[in-house]
Tab-separated table of C-alpha atoms and ligand atoms in Angstrom:
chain	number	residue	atom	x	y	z
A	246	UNK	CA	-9.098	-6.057	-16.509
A	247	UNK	CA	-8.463	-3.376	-14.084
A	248	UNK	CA	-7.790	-3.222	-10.370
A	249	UNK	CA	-7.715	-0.152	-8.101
A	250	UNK	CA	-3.902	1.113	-7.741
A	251	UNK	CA	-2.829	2.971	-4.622
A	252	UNK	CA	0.388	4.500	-7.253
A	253	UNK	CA	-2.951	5.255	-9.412
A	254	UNK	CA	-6.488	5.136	-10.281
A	255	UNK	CA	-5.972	1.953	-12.066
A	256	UNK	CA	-3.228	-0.616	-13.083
A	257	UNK	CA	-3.668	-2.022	-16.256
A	258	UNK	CA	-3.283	-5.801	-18.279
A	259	UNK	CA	-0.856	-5.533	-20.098
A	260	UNK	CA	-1.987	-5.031	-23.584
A	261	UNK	CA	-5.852	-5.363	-23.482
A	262	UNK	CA	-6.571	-2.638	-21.707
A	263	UNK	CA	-3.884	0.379	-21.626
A	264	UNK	CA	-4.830	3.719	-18.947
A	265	UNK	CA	-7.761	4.803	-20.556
A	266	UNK	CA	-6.577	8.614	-19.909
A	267	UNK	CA	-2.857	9.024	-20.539
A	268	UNK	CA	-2.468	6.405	-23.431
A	269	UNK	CA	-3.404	7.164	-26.925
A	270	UNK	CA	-1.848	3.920	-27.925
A	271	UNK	CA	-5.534	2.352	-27.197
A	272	UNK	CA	-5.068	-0.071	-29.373
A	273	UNK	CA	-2.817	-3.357	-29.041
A	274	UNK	CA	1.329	-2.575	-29.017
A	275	UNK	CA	2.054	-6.653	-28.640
A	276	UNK	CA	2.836	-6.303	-32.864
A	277	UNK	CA	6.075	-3.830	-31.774
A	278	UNK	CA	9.412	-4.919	-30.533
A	279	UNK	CA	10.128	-3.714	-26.688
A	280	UNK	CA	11.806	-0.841	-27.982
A	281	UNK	CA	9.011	0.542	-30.430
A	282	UNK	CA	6.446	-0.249	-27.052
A	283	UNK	CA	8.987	1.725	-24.972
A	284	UNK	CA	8.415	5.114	-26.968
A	285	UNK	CA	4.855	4.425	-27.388
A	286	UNK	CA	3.507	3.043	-24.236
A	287	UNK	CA	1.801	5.661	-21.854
A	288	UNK	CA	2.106	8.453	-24.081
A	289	UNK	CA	-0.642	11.145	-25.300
A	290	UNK	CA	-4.211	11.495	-23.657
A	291	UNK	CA	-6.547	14.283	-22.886
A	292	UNK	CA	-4.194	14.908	-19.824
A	293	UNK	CA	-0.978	15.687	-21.743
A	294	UNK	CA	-2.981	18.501	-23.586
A	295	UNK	CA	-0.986	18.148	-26.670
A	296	UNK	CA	2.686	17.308	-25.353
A	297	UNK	CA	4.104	14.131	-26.111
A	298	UNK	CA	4.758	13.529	-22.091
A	299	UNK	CA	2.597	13.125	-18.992
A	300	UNK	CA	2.470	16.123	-16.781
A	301	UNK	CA	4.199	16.085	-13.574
A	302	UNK	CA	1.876	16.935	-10.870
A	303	UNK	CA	3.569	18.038	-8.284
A	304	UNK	CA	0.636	17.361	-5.252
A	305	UNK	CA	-0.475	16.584	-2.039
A	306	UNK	CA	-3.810	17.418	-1.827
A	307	UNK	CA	-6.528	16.874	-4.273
A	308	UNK	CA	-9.851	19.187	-4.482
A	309	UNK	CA	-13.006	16.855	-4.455
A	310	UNK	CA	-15.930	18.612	-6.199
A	311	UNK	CA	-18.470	16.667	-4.447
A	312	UNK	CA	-19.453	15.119	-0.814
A	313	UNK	CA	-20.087	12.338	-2.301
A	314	UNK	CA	-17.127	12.198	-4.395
A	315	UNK	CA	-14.986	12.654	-1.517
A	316	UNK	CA	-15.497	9.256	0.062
A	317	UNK	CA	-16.855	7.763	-3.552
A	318	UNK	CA	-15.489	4.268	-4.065
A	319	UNK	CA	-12.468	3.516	-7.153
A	320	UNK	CA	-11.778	7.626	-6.888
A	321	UNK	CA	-8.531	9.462	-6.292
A	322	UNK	CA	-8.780	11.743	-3.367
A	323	UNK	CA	-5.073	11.998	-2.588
A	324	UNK	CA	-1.935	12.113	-4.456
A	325	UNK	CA	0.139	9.262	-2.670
A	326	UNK	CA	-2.477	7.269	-5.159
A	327	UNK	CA	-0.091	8.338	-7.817
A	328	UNK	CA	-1.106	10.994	-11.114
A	329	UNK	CA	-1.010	10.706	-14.869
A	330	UNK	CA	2.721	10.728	-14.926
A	331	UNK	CA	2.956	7.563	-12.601
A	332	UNK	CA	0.135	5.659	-14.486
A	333	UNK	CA	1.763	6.062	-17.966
A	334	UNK	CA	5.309	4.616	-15.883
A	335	UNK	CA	3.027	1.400	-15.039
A	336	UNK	CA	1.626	1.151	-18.352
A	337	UNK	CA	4.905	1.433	-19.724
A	338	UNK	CA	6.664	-0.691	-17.142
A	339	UNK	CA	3.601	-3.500	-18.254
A	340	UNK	CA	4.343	-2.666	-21.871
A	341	UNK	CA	7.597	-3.835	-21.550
A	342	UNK	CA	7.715	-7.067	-19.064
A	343	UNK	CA	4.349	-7.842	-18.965
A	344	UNK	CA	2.645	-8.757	-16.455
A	345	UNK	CA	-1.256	-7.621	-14.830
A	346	UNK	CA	0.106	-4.613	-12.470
A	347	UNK	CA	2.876	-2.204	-11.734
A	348	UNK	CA	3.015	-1.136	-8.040
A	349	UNK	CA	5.392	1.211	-7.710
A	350	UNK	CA	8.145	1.832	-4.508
A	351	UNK	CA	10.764	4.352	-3.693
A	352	UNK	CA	13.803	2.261	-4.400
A	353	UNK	CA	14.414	-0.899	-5.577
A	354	UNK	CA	15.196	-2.279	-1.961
A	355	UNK	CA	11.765	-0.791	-1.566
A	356	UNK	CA	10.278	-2.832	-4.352
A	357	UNK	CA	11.781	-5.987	-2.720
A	358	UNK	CA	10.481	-5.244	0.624
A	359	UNK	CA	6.934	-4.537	-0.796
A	360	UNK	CA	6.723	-8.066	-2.507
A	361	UNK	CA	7.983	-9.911	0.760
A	362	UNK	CA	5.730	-7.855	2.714
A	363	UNK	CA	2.557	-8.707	0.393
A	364	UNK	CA	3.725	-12.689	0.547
A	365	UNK	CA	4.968	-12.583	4.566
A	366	UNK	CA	3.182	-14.670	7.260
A	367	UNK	CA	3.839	-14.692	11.043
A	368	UNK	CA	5.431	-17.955	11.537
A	369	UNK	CA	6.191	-18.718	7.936
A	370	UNK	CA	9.432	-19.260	6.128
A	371	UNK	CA	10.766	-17.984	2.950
A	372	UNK	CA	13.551	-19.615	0.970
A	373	UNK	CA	15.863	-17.368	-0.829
A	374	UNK	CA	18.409	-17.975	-2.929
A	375	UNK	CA	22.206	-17.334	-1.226
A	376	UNK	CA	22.932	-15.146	-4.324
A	377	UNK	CA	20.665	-12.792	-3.623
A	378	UNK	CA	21.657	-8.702	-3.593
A	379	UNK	CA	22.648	-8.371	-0.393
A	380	UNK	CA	20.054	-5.647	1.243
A	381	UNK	CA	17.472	-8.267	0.348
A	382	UNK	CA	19.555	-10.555	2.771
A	383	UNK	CA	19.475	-8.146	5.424
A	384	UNK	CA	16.063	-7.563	5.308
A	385	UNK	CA	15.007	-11.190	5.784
A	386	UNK	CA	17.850	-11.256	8.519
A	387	UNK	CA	16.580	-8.216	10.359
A	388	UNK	CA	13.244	-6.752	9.812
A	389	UNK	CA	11.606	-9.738	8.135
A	390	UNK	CA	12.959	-11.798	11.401
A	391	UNK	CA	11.300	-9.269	13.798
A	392	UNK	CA	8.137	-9.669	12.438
A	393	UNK	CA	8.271	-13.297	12.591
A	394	UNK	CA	9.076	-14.642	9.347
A	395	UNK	CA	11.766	-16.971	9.328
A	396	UNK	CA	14.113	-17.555	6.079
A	397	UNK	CA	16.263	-20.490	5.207
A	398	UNK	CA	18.750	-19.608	2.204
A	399	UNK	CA	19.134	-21.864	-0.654
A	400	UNK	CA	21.983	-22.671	-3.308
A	401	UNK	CA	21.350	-20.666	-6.421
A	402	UNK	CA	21.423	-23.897	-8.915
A	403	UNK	CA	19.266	-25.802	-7.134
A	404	UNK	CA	16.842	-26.384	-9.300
A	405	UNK	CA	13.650	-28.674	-9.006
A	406	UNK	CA	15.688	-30.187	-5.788
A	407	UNK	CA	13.854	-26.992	-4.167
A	408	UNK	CA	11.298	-29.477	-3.325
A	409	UNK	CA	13.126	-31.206	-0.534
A	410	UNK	CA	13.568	-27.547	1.514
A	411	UNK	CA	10.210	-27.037	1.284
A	412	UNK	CA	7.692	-27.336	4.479
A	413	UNK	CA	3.836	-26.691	4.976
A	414	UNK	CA	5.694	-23.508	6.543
A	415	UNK	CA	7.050	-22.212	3.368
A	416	UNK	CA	5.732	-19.329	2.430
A	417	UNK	CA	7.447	-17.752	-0.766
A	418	UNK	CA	10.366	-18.510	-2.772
A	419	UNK	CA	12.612	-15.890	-3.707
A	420	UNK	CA	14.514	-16.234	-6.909
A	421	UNK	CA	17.277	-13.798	-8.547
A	422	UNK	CA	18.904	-14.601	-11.969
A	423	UNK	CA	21.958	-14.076	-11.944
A	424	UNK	CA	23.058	-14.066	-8.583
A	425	UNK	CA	24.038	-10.656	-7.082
A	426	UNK	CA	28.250	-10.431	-7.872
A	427	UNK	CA	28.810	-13.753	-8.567
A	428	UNK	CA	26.566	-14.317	-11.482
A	429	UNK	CA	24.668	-18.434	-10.841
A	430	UNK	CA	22.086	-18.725	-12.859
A	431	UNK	CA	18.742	-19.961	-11.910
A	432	UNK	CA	16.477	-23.036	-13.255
A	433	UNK	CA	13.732	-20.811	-12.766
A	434	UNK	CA	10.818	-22.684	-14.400
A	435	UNK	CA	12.169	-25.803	-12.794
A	436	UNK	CA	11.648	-23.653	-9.198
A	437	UNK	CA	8.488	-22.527	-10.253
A	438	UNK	CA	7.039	-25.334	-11.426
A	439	UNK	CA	7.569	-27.018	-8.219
A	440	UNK	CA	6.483	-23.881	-6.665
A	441	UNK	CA	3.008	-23.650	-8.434
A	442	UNK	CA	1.738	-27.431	-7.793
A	443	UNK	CA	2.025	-26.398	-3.910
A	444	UNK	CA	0.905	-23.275	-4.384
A	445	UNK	CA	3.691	-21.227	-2.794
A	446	UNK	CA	4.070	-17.642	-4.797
A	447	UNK	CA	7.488	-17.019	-6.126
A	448	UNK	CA	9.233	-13.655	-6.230
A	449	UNK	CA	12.061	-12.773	-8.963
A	450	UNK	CA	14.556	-9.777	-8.908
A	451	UNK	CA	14.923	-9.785	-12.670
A	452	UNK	CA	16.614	-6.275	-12.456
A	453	UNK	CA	19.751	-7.778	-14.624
A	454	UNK	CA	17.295	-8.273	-17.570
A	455	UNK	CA	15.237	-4.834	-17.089
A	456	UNK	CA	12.300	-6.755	-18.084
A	457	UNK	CA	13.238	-6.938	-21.571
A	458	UNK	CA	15.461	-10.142	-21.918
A	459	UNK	CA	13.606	-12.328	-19.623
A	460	UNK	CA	10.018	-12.848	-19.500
A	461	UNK	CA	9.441	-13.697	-15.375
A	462	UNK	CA	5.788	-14.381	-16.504
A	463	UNK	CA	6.540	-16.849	-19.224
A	464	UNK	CA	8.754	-18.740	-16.593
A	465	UNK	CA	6.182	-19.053	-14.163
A	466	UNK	CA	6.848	-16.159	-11.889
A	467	UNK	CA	4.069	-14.482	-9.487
A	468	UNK	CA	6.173	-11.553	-8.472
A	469	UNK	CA	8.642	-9.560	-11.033
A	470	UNK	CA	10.972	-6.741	-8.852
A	471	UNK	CA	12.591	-4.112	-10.796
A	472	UNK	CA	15.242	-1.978	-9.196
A	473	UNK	CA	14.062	1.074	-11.244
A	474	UNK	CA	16.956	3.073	-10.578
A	475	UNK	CA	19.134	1.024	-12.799
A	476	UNK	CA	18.752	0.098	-16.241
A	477	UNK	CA	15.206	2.127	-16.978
A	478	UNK	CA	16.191	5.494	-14.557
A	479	UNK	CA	19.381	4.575	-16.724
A	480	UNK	CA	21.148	8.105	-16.029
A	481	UNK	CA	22.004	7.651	-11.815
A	482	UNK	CA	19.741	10.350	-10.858
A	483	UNK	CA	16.679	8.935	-9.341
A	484	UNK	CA	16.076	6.007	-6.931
A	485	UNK	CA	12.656	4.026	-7.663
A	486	UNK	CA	11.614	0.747	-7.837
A	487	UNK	CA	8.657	-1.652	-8.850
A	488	UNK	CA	6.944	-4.724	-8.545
A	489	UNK	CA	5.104	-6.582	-11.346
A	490	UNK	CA	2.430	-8.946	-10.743
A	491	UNK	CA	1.682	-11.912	-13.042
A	492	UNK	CA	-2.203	-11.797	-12.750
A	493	UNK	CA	-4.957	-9.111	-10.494
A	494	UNK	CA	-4.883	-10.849	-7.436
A	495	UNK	CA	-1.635	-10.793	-6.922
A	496	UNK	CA	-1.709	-6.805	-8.478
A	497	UNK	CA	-4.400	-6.102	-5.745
A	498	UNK	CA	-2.747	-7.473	-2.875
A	499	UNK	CA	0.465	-6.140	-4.061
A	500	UNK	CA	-1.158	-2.680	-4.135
A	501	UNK	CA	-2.856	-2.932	-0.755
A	502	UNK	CA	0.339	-3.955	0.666
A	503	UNK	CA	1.676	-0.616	-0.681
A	504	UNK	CA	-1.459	1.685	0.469
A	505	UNK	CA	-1.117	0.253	4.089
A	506	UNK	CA	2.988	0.789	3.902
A	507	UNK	CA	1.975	4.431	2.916
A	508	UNK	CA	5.270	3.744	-0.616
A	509	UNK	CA	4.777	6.845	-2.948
A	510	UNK	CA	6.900	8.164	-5.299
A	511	UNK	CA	7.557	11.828	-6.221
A	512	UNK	CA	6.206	12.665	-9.965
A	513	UNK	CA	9.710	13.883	-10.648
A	514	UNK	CA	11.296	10.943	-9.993
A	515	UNK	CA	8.014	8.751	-12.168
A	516	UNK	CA	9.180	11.246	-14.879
A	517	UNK	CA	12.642	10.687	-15.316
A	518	UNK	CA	12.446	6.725	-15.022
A	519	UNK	CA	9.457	7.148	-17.511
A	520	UNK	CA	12.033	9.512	-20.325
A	521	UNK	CA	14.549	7.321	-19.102
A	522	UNK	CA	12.518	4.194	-20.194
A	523	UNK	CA	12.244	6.031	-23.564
A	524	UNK	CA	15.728	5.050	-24.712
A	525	UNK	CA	16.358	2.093	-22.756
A	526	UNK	CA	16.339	-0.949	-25.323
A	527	UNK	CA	18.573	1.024	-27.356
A	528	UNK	CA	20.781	2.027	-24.573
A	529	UNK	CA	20.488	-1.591	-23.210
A	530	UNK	CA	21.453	-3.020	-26.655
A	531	UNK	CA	24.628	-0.951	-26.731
A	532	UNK	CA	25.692	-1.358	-23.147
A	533	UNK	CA	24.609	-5.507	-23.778
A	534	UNK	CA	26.991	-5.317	-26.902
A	535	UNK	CA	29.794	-3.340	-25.553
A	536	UNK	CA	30.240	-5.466	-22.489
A	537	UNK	CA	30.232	-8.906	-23.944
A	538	UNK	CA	32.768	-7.395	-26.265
A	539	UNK	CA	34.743	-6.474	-23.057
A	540	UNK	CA	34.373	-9.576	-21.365
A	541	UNK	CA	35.606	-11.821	-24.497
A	542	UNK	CA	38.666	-9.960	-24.603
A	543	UNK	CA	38.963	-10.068	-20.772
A	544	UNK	CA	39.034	-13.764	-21.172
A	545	UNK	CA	42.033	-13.497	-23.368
A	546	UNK	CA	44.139	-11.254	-20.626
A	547	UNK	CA	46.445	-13.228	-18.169
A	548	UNK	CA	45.871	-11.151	-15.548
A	549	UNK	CA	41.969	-12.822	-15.251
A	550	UNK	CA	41.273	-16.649	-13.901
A	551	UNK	CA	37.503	-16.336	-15.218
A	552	UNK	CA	34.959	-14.256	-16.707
A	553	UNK	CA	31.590	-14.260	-15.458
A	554	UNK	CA	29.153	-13.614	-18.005
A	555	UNK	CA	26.065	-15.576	-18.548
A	556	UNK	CA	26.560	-14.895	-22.558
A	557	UNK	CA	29.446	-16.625	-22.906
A	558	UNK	CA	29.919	-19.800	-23.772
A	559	UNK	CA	32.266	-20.340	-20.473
A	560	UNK	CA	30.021	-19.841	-18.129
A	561	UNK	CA	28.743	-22.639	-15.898
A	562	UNK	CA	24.914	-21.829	-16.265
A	563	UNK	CA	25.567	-20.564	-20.075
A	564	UNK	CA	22.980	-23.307	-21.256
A	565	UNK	CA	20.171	-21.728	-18.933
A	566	UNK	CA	20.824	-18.206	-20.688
A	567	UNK	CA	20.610	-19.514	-24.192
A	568	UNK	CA	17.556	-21.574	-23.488
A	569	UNK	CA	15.243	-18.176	-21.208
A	570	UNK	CA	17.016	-15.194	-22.039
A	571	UNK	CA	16.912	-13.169	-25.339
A	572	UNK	CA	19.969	-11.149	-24.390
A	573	UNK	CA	22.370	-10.553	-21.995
A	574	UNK	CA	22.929	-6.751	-19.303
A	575	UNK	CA	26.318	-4.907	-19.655
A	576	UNK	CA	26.859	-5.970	-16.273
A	577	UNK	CA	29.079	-8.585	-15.303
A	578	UNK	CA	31.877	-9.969	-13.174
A	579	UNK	CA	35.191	-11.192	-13.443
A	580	UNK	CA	37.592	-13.143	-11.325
A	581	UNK	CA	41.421	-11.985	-11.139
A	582	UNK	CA	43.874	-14.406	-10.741
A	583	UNK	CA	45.563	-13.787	-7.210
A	584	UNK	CA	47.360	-10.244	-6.577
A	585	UNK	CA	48.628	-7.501	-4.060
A	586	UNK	CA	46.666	-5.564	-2.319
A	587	UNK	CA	48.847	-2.146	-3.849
A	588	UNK	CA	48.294	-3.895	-6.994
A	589	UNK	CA	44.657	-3.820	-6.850
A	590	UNK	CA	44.567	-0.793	-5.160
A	591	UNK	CA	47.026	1.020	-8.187
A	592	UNK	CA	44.870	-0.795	-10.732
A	593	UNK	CA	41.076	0.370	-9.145
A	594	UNK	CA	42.193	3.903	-8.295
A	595	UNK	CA	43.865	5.156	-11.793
A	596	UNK	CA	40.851	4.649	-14.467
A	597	UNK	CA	40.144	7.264	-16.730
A	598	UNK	CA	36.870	6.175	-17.625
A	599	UNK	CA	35.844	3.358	-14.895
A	600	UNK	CA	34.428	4.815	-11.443
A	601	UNK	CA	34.329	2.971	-7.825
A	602	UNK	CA	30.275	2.815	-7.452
A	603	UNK	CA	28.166	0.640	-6.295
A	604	UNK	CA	25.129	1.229	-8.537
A	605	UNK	CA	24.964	0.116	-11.919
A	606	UNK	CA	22.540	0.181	-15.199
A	607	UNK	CA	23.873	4.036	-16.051
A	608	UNK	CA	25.242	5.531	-18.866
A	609	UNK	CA	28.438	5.795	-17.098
A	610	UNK	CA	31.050	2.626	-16.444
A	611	UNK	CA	31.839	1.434	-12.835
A	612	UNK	CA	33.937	-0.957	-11.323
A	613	UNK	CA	33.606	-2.216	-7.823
A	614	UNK	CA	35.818	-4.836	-5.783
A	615	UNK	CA	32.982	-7.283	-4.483
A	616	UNK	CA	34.867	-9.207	-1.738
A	617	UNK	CA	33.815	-7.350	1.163
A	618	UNK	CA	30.425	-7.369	0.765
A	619	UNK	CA	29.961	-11.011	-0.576
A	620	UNK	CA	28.023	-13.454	2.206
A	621	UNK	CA	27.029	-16.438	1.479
A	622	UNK	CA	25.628	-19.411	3.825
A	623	UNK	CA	23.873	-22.415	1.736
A	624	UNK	CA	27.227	-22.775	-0.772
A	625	UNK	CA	30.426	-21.034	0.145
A	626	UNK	CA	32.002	-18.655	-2.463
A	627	UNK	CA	35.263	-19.811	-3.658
A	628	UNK	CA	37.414	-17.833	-6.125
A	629	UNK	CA	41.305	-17.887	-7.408
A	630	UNK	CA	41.404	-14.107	-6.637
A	631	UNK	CA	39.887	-11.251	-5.966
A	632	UNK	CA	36.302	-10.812	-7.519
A	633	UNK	CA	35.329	-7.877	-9.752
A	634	UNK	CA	32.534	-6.028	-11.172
A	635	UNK	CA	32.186	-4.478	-13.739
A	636	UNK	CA	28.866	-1.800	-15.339
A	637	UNK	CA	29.230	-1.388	-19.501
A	638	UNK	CA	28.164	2.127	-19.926
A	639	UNK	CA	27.654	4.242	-22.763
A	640	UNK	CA	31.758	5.095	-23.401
A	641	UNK	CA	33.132	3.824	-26.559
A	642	UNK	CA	34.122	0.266	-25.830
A	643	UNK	CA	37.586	0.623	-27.648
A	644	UNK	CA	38.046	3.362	-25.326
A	645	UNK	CA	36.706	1.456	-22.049
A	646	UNK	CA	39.346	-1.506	-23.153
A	647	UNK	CA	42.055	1.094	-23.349
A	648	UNK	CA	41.560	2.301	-19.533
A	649	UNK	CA	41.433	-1.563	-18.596
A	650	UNK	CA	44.778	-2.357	-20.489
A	651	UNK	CA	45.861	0.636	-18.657
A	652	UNK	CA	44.654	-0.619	-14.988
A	653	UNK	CA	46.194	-4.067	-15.919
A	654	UNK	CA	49.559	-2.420	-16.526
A	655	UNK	CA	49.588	-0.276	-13.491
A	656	UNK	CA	48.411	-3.684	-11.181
A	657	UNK	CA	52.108	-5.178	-12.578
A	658	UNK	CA	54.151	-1.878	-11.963
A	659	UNK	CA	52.889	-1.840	-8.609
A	660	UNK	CA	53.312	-5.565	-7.798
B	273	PLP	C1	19.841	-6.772	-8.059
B	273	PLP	C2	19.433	-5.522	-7.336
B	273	PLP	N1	18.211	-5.453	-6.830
B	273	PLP	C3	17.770	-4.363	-6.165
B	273	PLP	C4	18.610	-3.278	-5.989
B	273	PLP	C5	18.112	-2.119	-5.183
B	273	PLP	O1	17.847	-1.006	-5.954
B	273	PLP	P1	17.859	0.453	-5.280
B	273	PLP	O2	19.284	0.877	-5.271
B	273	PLP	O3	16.984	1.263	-6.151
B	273	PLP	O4	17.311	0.290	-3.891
B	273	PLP	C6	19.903	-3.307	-6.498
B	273	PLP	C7	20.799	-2.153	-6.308
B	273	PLP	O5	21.987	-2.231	-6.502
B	273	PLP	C8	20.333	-4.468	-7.172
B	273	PLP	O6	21.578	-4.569	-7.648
């Protein structure tokens, strides 16, 4: 199955039927782990002309041989369609998670406001979880408001009780797992089963898992966002986003949604999340390893009331990890037990190794206080201190404990 792409000529099923032009890996990569698909997928073709990568068309305008081919139906006349190097990042991206399409945005926020787009109604209403990152809040609270869609925010383990919120109104539910900062997981096939027999589409942010330790598709999900620009960019230089569709349909009106938006994406930028793609199960694995190594021995500091990590055995929702996920992202929070504001401020600002930055996914290791920017209105955030968190990167992690043993001791000199 195909279906005409306005990031490309065509997005593919995943598996069946790779991009006939860029992918010499015809044949069926379901046999490989993700990170054997991840250096094969999208790779080769008559278009590389030898290379192992895509090309990188840099283009506007493309030269139609034909009258009739100018205005021919299924052919790409112009470049904001997306070239070779953006169809082997959706047959990659499909490779990886799944799924029937890859549209592709500018950003992850991007990504998010192309799925609610797609799914949004005049006079509809949207419920979405109160964990959600926050720019996805402000969009339903701003732009999504103007245009007449109403949203109603729900608490993050609510599980199959979704069912009582919902109205002949409801128009999409929007899931993420874990919850921006604070880390709740969702039920999600409870949501979505309750979702599907009414026939209301669900869309997941499953950027945490970078597609590759939670299937959205398996769970029942119609919509898959990925925040690009995070685990699979993986080296903070490029801003792109996508969104994965569980079957055609949904692709196609996904991809309408995007041609009538006018979303592109530069071929640079489908280039470097494409290489960065190439290494990111391996880099995921090591970040995934070093930070659960982190946040058991964070659990043994005084200094820390709780550590929120879906992997361990301490958190609330660690039974809903075991059961849908096959591994866990170096990102995670943590909860200090109550201090000064010099102490935190002594502690945040001396790291060697851990930067203030609000991305995360990187090679690189960032911290960020979360307080300020947590809202939440269906279940109010409670905590013993002030909330942290924290992005593994790619540092040693005996090195990345060091500079938090440091931090720790500068918080008490300071208190
Ligand atoms: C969960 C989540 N979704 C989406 C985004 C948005 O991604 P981008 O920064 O590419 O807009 C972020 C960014 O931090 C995020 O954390």
């Amino acid at each position: 199955m195909t279906d005409p792409g306005p990031n490309g000529a065509r997005a593919t099923t995943r598996r069946s039927q790779p991009a006939p032009d860029v992918s010499r890996n015809a044949g069926d990569l379901s046999r490989f782990h993700p990170q054997t698909r991840a250096v094969l997928a999208g790779r080769g073709g008559p278009l590389a002309d030898g290379a192992v990568n895509p090309p990188v068309h840099r283009a506007s305008t493309l030269v139609i041989d034909t009258l009739d081919g100018l205005y021919g139906e299924g052919k790409r006349t112009y470049a904001l369609e997306g070239m070779a190097v953006h169809q082997a990042l959706r047959s990659a991206l499909l490779e990886i998670s799944g799924g029937a399409g890859a549209t592709l945005a500018p950003s992850g926020l991007a990504a998010v406001t192309l799925a609610l787009m797609t799914i949004a109604r005049d006079g509809g209403e949207i419920l979405v979880v109160d964990s959600c990152y926050g720019p996805t809040r402000r969009l339903c609270d701003t732009l999504m408001k103007r245009l007449g869609l109403r949203t109603r925010y729900y608490p993050a383990r609510i599980g199959e009780r979704i069912a009582d919120l919902m109205t002949t109104e409801t128009c999409a539910v929007i899931l993420e797992s874990p919850g921006s900062l604070t880390f709740e997981l969702q039920d999600v096939p409870a949501i979505t089963a309750v979702c599907r027999a009414r026939g209301v589409p669900t869309i997941i942010d499953d950027t945490w898992s970078a597609g590759v330790y939670f299937d959205p598709f398996k769970h029942g999900v119609d919509l898959s966002v990925q925040a690009l620009t995070k685990y699979q960019g993986g080296h903070a230089d490029v801003l792109v986003g996508a969104v994965i569709s569980a079957d055609a349909a949904m692709a196609q009106r996904v991809n309408r949604t995007c041609r009538e938006m006018g979303l592109g994406v530069s071929a640079d930028d489908a280039y470097l999340t494409l290489r960065g793609i190439r290494t990111m199960p391996v880099r995921l694995a090591a970040q995934s390893a070093a930070a659960l190594t982190l946040a058991q021995w964070l659990e043994t500091r005084a200094e820390i009331a709780r550590v929120l990590h879906p992997a361990l055995p301490s958190h609330p929702d660690h039974a809903i990890w075991a059961r849908d996920f096959t591994g866990a992202a170096g990102l995670f929070g943590l909860v200090l037990r109550p201090m000064t504001k010099p102490a935190l401020k002594a502690m945040l600002e001396g790291y060697a190794l851990f930067s203030l930055g609000f991305s995360w996914g990187g090679y690189e290791s960032l911290i960020i206080p979360c307080d300020p920017q947590i809202t939440r209105t269906a279940e109010a955030w409670t905590a013993e201190g002030p909330l942290l968190r924290l992005s593994i990167g790619l540092e040693h992690p005996d090195d990345l404990m060091a500079d938090l043993a440091e931090g720790f001791a500068r918080a008490a000199a300071a208190s």
